[in-house]
């Protein structure tokens, strides 16, 4: 009777550990996806009318890195593309934006009222990786513990099902 109880207890421990080992990466993926869902797709950088062109260009270059996907909004149009940088002189500054058709547009900074920057949404991947690391750590701990004392050892001797 004692042997059966020990076997059942060890099977319960193994089942729990298997659930934990596979569970952390799933929990991390779900948590990261939830964080991604709450994050806006685009983050807005708005300019007031009192901001000078030089201040606008500084704000743009400090906020937006070249190669980022942006939406530039002016009074009369909206332009999607990848930001390449600011070009021109102090009087005639322009945003250089590459579009899908391999054309580049130099949009005057003075006309830009808002820029929206696409946010990175990689929380699900990060959560999965963190969970997988925790799963691996638990697996290593279980393997080390089982080397010191056999998990089933002589428990199976004399047990009939």
PDB file of C-alpha atoms in Angstrom:
ATOM      1  CA  UNK A   1       0.000   0.000   0.000  1.00  0.00           C
ATOM      2  CA  UNK A   2       2.822   2.396   0.878  1.00  0.00           C
ATOM      3  CA  UNK A   3       4.529   1.687  -2.433  1.00  0.00           C
ATOM      4  CA  UNK A   4       1.372   2.583  -4.351  1.00  0.00           C
ATOM      5  CA  UNK A   5       1.016   5.836  -2.442  1.00  0.00           C
ATOM      6  CA  UNK A   6       4.666   6.729  -3.147  1.00  0.00           C
ATOM      7  CA  UNK A   7       4.193   5.916  -6.840  1.00  0.00           C
ATOM      8  CA  UNK A   8       1.033   8.037  -7.031  1.00  0.00           C
ATOM      9  CA  UNK A   9       2.735  10.897  -5.216  1.00  0.00           C
ATOM     10  CA  UNK A  10       5.704  10.810  -7.593  1.00  0.00           C
ATOM     11  CA  UNK A  11       3.414  10.619 -10.619  1.00  0.00           C
ATOM     12  CA  UNK A  12       1.535  13.645  -9.301  1.00  0.00           C
ATOM     13  CA  UNK A  13       4.817  15.549  -8.883  1.00  0.00           C
ATOM     14  CA  UNK A  14       5.919  14.611 -12.414  1.00  0.00           C
ATOM     15  CA  UNK A  15       2.562  15.629 -13.885  1.00  0.00           C
ATOM     16  CA  UNK A  16       2.698  18.961 -12.089  1.00  0.00           C
ATOM     17  CA  UNK A  17       6.260  19.610 -13.272  1.00  0.00           C
ATOM     18  CA  UNK A  18       5.363  18.766 -16.875  1.00  0.00           C
ATOM     19  CA  UNK A  19       2.471  21.229 -16.668  1.00  0.00           C
ATOM     20  CA  UNK A  20       4.766  23.894 -15.240  1.00  0.00           C
ATOM     21  CA  UNK A  21       7.500  23.267 -17.776  1.00  0.00           C
ATOM     22  CA  UNK A  22       5.163  23.790 -20.709  1.00  0.00           C
ATOM     23  CA  UNK A  23       3.085  26.456 -19.000  1.00  0.00           C
ATOM     24  CA  UNK A  24       5.586  29.292 -18.550  1.00  0.00           C
ATOM     25  CA  UNK A  25       6.176  29.844 -22.257  1.00  0.00           C
ATOM     26  CA  UNK A  26       2.429  29.770 -22.924  1.00  0.00           C
ATOM     27  CA  UNK A  27       1.720  32.190 -20.076  1.00  0.00           C
ATOM     28  CA  UNK A  28       4.508  34.490 -21.288  1.00  0.00           C
ATOM     29  CA  UNK A  29       3.147  34.461 -24.842  1.00  0.00           C
ATOM     30  CA  UNK A  30      -0.377  35.265 -23.671  1.00  0.00           C
ATOM     31  CA  UNK A  31       0.822  38.048 -21.348  1.00  0.00           C
ATOM     32  CA  UNK A  32       3.000  39.573 -24.079  1.00  0.00           C
ATOM     33  CA  UNK A  33       0.175  39.427 -26.607  1.00  0.00           C
ATOM     34  CA  UNK A  34      -2.098  41.193 -24.132  1.00  0.00           C
ATOM     35  CA  UNK A  35       0.491  43.944 -23.662  1.00  0.00           C
ATOM     36  CA  UNK A  36       0.787  44.259 -27.459  1.00  0.00           C
ATOM     37  CA  UNK A  37      -2.980  44.516 -27.773  1.00  0.00           C
ATOM     38  CA  UNK A  38      -3.127  47.427 -25.347  1.00  0.00           C
ATOM     39  CA  UNK A  39      -0.285  49.305 -27.068  1.00  0.00           C
ATOM     40  CA  UNK A  40      -1.390  51.675 -29.859  1.00  0.00           C
ATOM     41  CA  UNK A  41      -0.228  50.841 -33.377  1.00  0.00           C
ATOM     42  CA  UNK A  42       1.004  54.401 -33.944  1.00  0.00           C
ATOM     43  CA  UNK A  43       2.319  56.987 -31.479  1.00  0.00           C
ATOM     44  CA  UNK A  44       1.635  60.630 -32.370  1.00  0.00           C
ATOM     45  CA  UNK A  45       4.137  63.493 -32.249  1.00  0.00           C
ATOM     46  CA  UNK A  46       2.106  66.688 -32.502  1.00  0.00           C
ATOM     47  CA  UNK A  47       3.397  70.197 -33.093  1.00  0.00           C
ATOM     48  CA  UNK A  48       1.723  73.399 -31.979  1.00  0.00           C
ATOM     49  CA  UNK A  49       1.521  76.406 -34.280  1.00  0.00           C
ATOM     50  CA  UNK A  50       3.938  78.355 -32.070  1.00  0.00           C
ATOM     51  CA  UNK A  51       6.815  75.908 -32.635  1.00  0.00           C
ATOM     52  CA  UNK A  52       9.430  77.188 -35.080  1.00  0.00           C
ATOM     53  CA  UNK A  53      10.682  75.147 -38.039  1.00  0.00           C
ATOM     54  CA  UNK A  54      14.030  74.600 -36.354  1.00  0.00           C
ATOM     55  CA  UNK A  55      12.333  73.298 -33.204  1.00  0.00           C
ATOM     56  CA  UNK A  56      10.115  71.021 -35.312  1.00  0.00           C
ATOM     57  CA  UNK A  57      13.119  69.544 -37.101  1.00  0.00           C
ATOM     58  CA  UNK A  58      14.909  68.981 -33.765  1.00  0.00           C
ATOM     59  CA  UNK A  59      11.814  67.296 -32.311  1.00  0.00           C
ATOM     60  CA  UNK A  60      11.494  65.097 -35.390  1.00  0.00           C
ATOM     61  CA  UNK A  61      15.155  64.042 -35.455  1.00  0.00           C
ATOM     62  CA  UNK A  62      15.102  63.377 -31.689  1.00  0.00           C
ATOM     63  CA  UNK A  63      11.920  61.301 -31.857  1.00  0.00           C
ATOM     64  CA  UNK A  64      12.051  59.528 -35.211  1.00  0.00           C
ATOM     65  CA  UNK A  65      15.014  57.391 -36.258  1.00  0.00           C
ATOM     66  CA  UNK A  66      15.776  56.887 -39.971  1.00  0.00           C
ATOM     67  CA  UNK A  67      14.137  53.765 -41.383  1.00  0.00           C
ATOM     68  CA  UNK A  68      11.083  53.953 -39.098  1.00  0.00           C
ATOM     69  CA  UNK A  69       7.654  53.692 -40.668  1.00  0.00           C
ATOM     70  CA  UNK A  70       5.773  56.961 -40.213  1.00  0.00           C
ATOM     71  CA  UNK A  71       2.631  58.806 -41.215  1.00  0.00           C
ATOM     72  CA  UNK A  72       3.193  62.523 -41.867  1.00  0.00           C
ATOM     73  CA  UNK A  73       0.032  64.603 -41.618  1.00  0.00           C
ATOM     74  CA  UNK A  74      -0.201  68.050 -43.203  1.00  0.00           C
ATOM     75  CA  UNK A  75      -3.156  70.393 -43.605  1.00  0.00           C
ATOM     76  CA  UNK A  76      -4.117  68.956 -46.977  1.00  0.00           C
ATOM     77  CA  UNK A  77      -2.735  65.394 -47.164  1.00  0.00           C
ATOM     78  CA  UNK A  78      -1.451  62.347 -45.331  1.00  0.00           C
ATOM     79  CA  UNK A  79       1.732  60.577 -46.431  1.00  0.00           C
ATOM     80  CA  UNK A  80       2.787  57.046 -45.426  1.00  0.00           C
ATOM     81  CA  UNK A  81       6.364  55.876 -45.791  1.00  0.00           C
ATOM     82  CA  UNK A  82       9.765  55.352 -44.182  1.00  0.00           C
ATOM     83  CA  UNK A  83      11.530  58.315 -42.673  1.00  0.00           C
ATOM     84  CA  UNK A  84      14.978  58.980 -44.190  1.00  0.00           C
ATOM     85  CA  UNK A  85      15.883  62.206 -42.380  1.00  0.00           C
ATOM     86  CA  UNK A  86      15.656  65.978 -42.640  1.00  0.00           C
ATOM     87  CA  UNK A  87      17.098  67.664 -45.735  1.00  0.00           C
ATOM     88  CA  UNK A  88      17.606  71.225 -46.902  1.00  0.00           C
ATOM     89  CA  UNK A  89      18.719  74.528 -45.382  1.00  0.00           C
ATOM     90  CA  UNK A  90      17.341  76.390 -42.392  1.00  0.00           C
ATOM     91  CA  UNK A  91      14.806  78.243 -44.541  1.00  0.00           C
ATOM     92  CA  UNK A  92      13.683  75.249 -46.575  1.00  0.00           C
ATOM     93  CA  UNK A  93      13.819  72.164 -44.291  1.00  0.00           C
ATOM     94  CA  UNK A  94      12.065  69.079 -45.554  1.00  0.00           C
ATOM     95  CA  UNK A  95      11.279  65.565 -44.356  1.00  0.00           C
ATOM     96  CA  UNK A  96      12.594  62.935 -46.704  1.00  0.00           C
ATOM     97  CA  UNK A  97      10.106  60.069 -46.885  1.00  0.00           C
ATOM     98  CA  UNK A  98      10.489  56.906 -49.002  1.00  0.00           C
ATOM     99  CA  UNK A  99       7.261  55.414 -50.243  1.00  0.00           C
ATOM    100  CA  UNK A 100       6.374  51.911 -51.421  1.00  0.00           C
ATOM    101  CA  UNK A 101       6.751  52.863 -55.071  1.00  0.00           C
ATOM    102  CA  UNK A 102      10.482  53.525 -54.478  1.00  0.00           C
ATOM    103  CA  UNK A 103       9.914  57.252 -54.798  1.00  0.00           C
ATOM    104  CA  UNK A 104      11.219  59.741 -52.261  1.00  0.00           C
ATOM    105  CA  UNK A 105       9.217  62.784 -51.189  1.00  0.00           C
ATOM    106  CA  UNK A 106      10.700  65.891 -49.542  1.00  0.00           C
ATOM    107  CA  UNK A 107       7.828  67.232 -47.467  1.00  0.00           C
ATOM    108  CA  UNK A 108       8.363  70.795 -46.102  1.00  0.00           C
ATOM    109  CA  UNK A 109       8.672  70.728 -42.316  1.00  0.00           C
ATOM    110  CA  UNK A 110       6.595  73.914 -41.991  1.00  0.00           C
ATOM    111  CA  UNK A 111       3.585  72.084 -43.466  1.00  0.00           C
ATOM    112  CA  UNK A 112       3.755  69.102 -41.079  1.00  0.00           C
ATOM    113  CA  UNK A 113       1.238  69.287 -38.248  1.00  0.00           C
ATOM    114  CA  UNK A 114       1.653  65.768 -36.850  1.00  0.00           C
ATOM    115  CA  UNK A 115       3.838  62.704 -37.288  1.00  0.00           C
ATOM    116  CA  UNK A 116       2.734  59.228 -36.248  1.00  0.00           C
ATOM    117  CA  UNK A 117       5.434  56.638 -35.589  1.00  0.00           C
ATOM    118  CA  UNK A 118       4.682  52.910 -35.833  1.00  0.00           C
ATOM    119  CA  UNK A 119       5.238  51.195 -32.482  1.00  0.00           C
ATOM    120  CA  UNK A 120       7.074  47.915 -32.187  1.00  0.00           C
ATOM    121  CA  UNK A 121       4.727  45.234 -30.969  1.00  0.00           C
ATOM    122  CA  UNK A 122       6.895  42.272 -30.028  1.00  0.00           C
ATOM    123  CA  UNK A 123       5.607  41.522 -26.524  1.00  0.00           C
ATOM    124  CA  UNK A 124       4.328  38.059 -27.473  1.00  0.00           C
ATOM    125  CA  UNK A 125       7.749  36.981 -28.751  1.00  0.00           C
ATOM    126  CA  UNK A 126       9.508  38.450 -25.711  1.00  0.00           C
ATOM    127  CA  UNK A 127       7.035  36.771 -23.363  1.00  0.00           C
ATOM    128  CA  UNK A 128       7.533  33.423 -25.091  1.00  0.00           C
ATOM    129  CA  UNK A 129      11.329  33.692 -24.805  1.00  0.00           C
ATOM    130  CA  UNK A 130      11.192  34.634 -21.114  1.00  0.00           C
ATOM    131  CA  UNK A 131       8.760  31.770 -20.450  1.00  0.00           C
ATOM    132  CA  UNK A 132      10.936  29.310 -22.369  1.00  0.00           C
ATOM    133  CA  UNK A 133      13.965  30.333 -20.284  1.00  0.00           C
ATOM    134  CA  UNK A 134      11.979  29.725 -17.100  1.00  0.00           C
ATOM    135  CA  UNK A 135      10.807  26.367 -18.501  1.00  0.00           C
ATOM    136  CA  UNK A 136      14.409  25.399 -19.245  1.00  0.00           C
ATOM    137  CA  UNK A 137      15.522  26.423 -15.736  1.00  0.00           C
ATOM    138  CA  UNK A 138      12.790  24.295 -14.158  1.00  0.00           C
ATOM    139  CA  UNK A 139      13.775  21.367 -16.367  1.00  0.00           C
ATOM    140  CA  UNK A 140      17.439  21.684 -15.346  1.00  0.00           C
ATOM    141  CA  UNK A 141      16.467  21.800 -11.660  1.00  0.00           C
ATOM    142  CA  UNK A 142      14.303  18.695 -12.038  1.00  0.00           C
ATOM    143  CA  UNK A 143      17.076  16.855 -13.892  1.00  0.00           C
ATOM    144  CA  UNK A 144      19.635  17.762 -11.201  1.00  0.00           C
ATOM    145  CA  UNK A 145      17.279  16.674  -8.438  1.00  0.00           C
ATOM    146  CA  UNK A 146      16.569  13.350 -10.121  1.00  0.00           C
ATOM    147  CA  UNK A 147      20.278  12.574 -10.427  1.00  0.00           C
ATOM    148  CA  UNK A 148      20.748  12.721  -6.662  1.00  0.00           C
ATOM    149  CA  UNK A 149      17.826  10.426  -5.875  1.00  0.00           C
ATOM    150  CA  UNK A 150      16.264   8.194  -8.523  1.00  0.00           C
ATOM    151  CA  UNK A 151      12.774   9.374  -9.309  1.00  0.00           C
ATOM    152  CA  UNK A 152      11.253   5.891  -9.238  1.00  0.00           C
ATOM    153  CA  UNK A 153      14.166   3.793  -7.970  1.00  0.00           C
ATOM    154  CA  UNK A 154      13.033   0.580  -6.387  1.00  0.00           C
ATOM    155  CA  UNK A 155       9.464   1.768  -5.932  1.00  0.00           C
ATOM    156  CA  UNK A 156       8.255  -0.277  -8.894  1.00  0.00           C
ATOM    157  CA  UNK A 157       9.465  -3.530  -7.357  1.00  0.00           C
ATOM    158  CA  UNK A 158       6.603  -5.508  -5.924  1.00  0.00           C
ATOM    159  CA  UNK A 159       3.928  -3.218  -7.359  1.00  0.00           C
ATOM    160  CA  UNK A 160       1.259  -4.803  -9.473  1.00  0.00           C
ATOM    161  CA  UNK A 161      -1.482  -2.985 -11.312  1.00  0.00           C
TER     162      UNK A 161
END
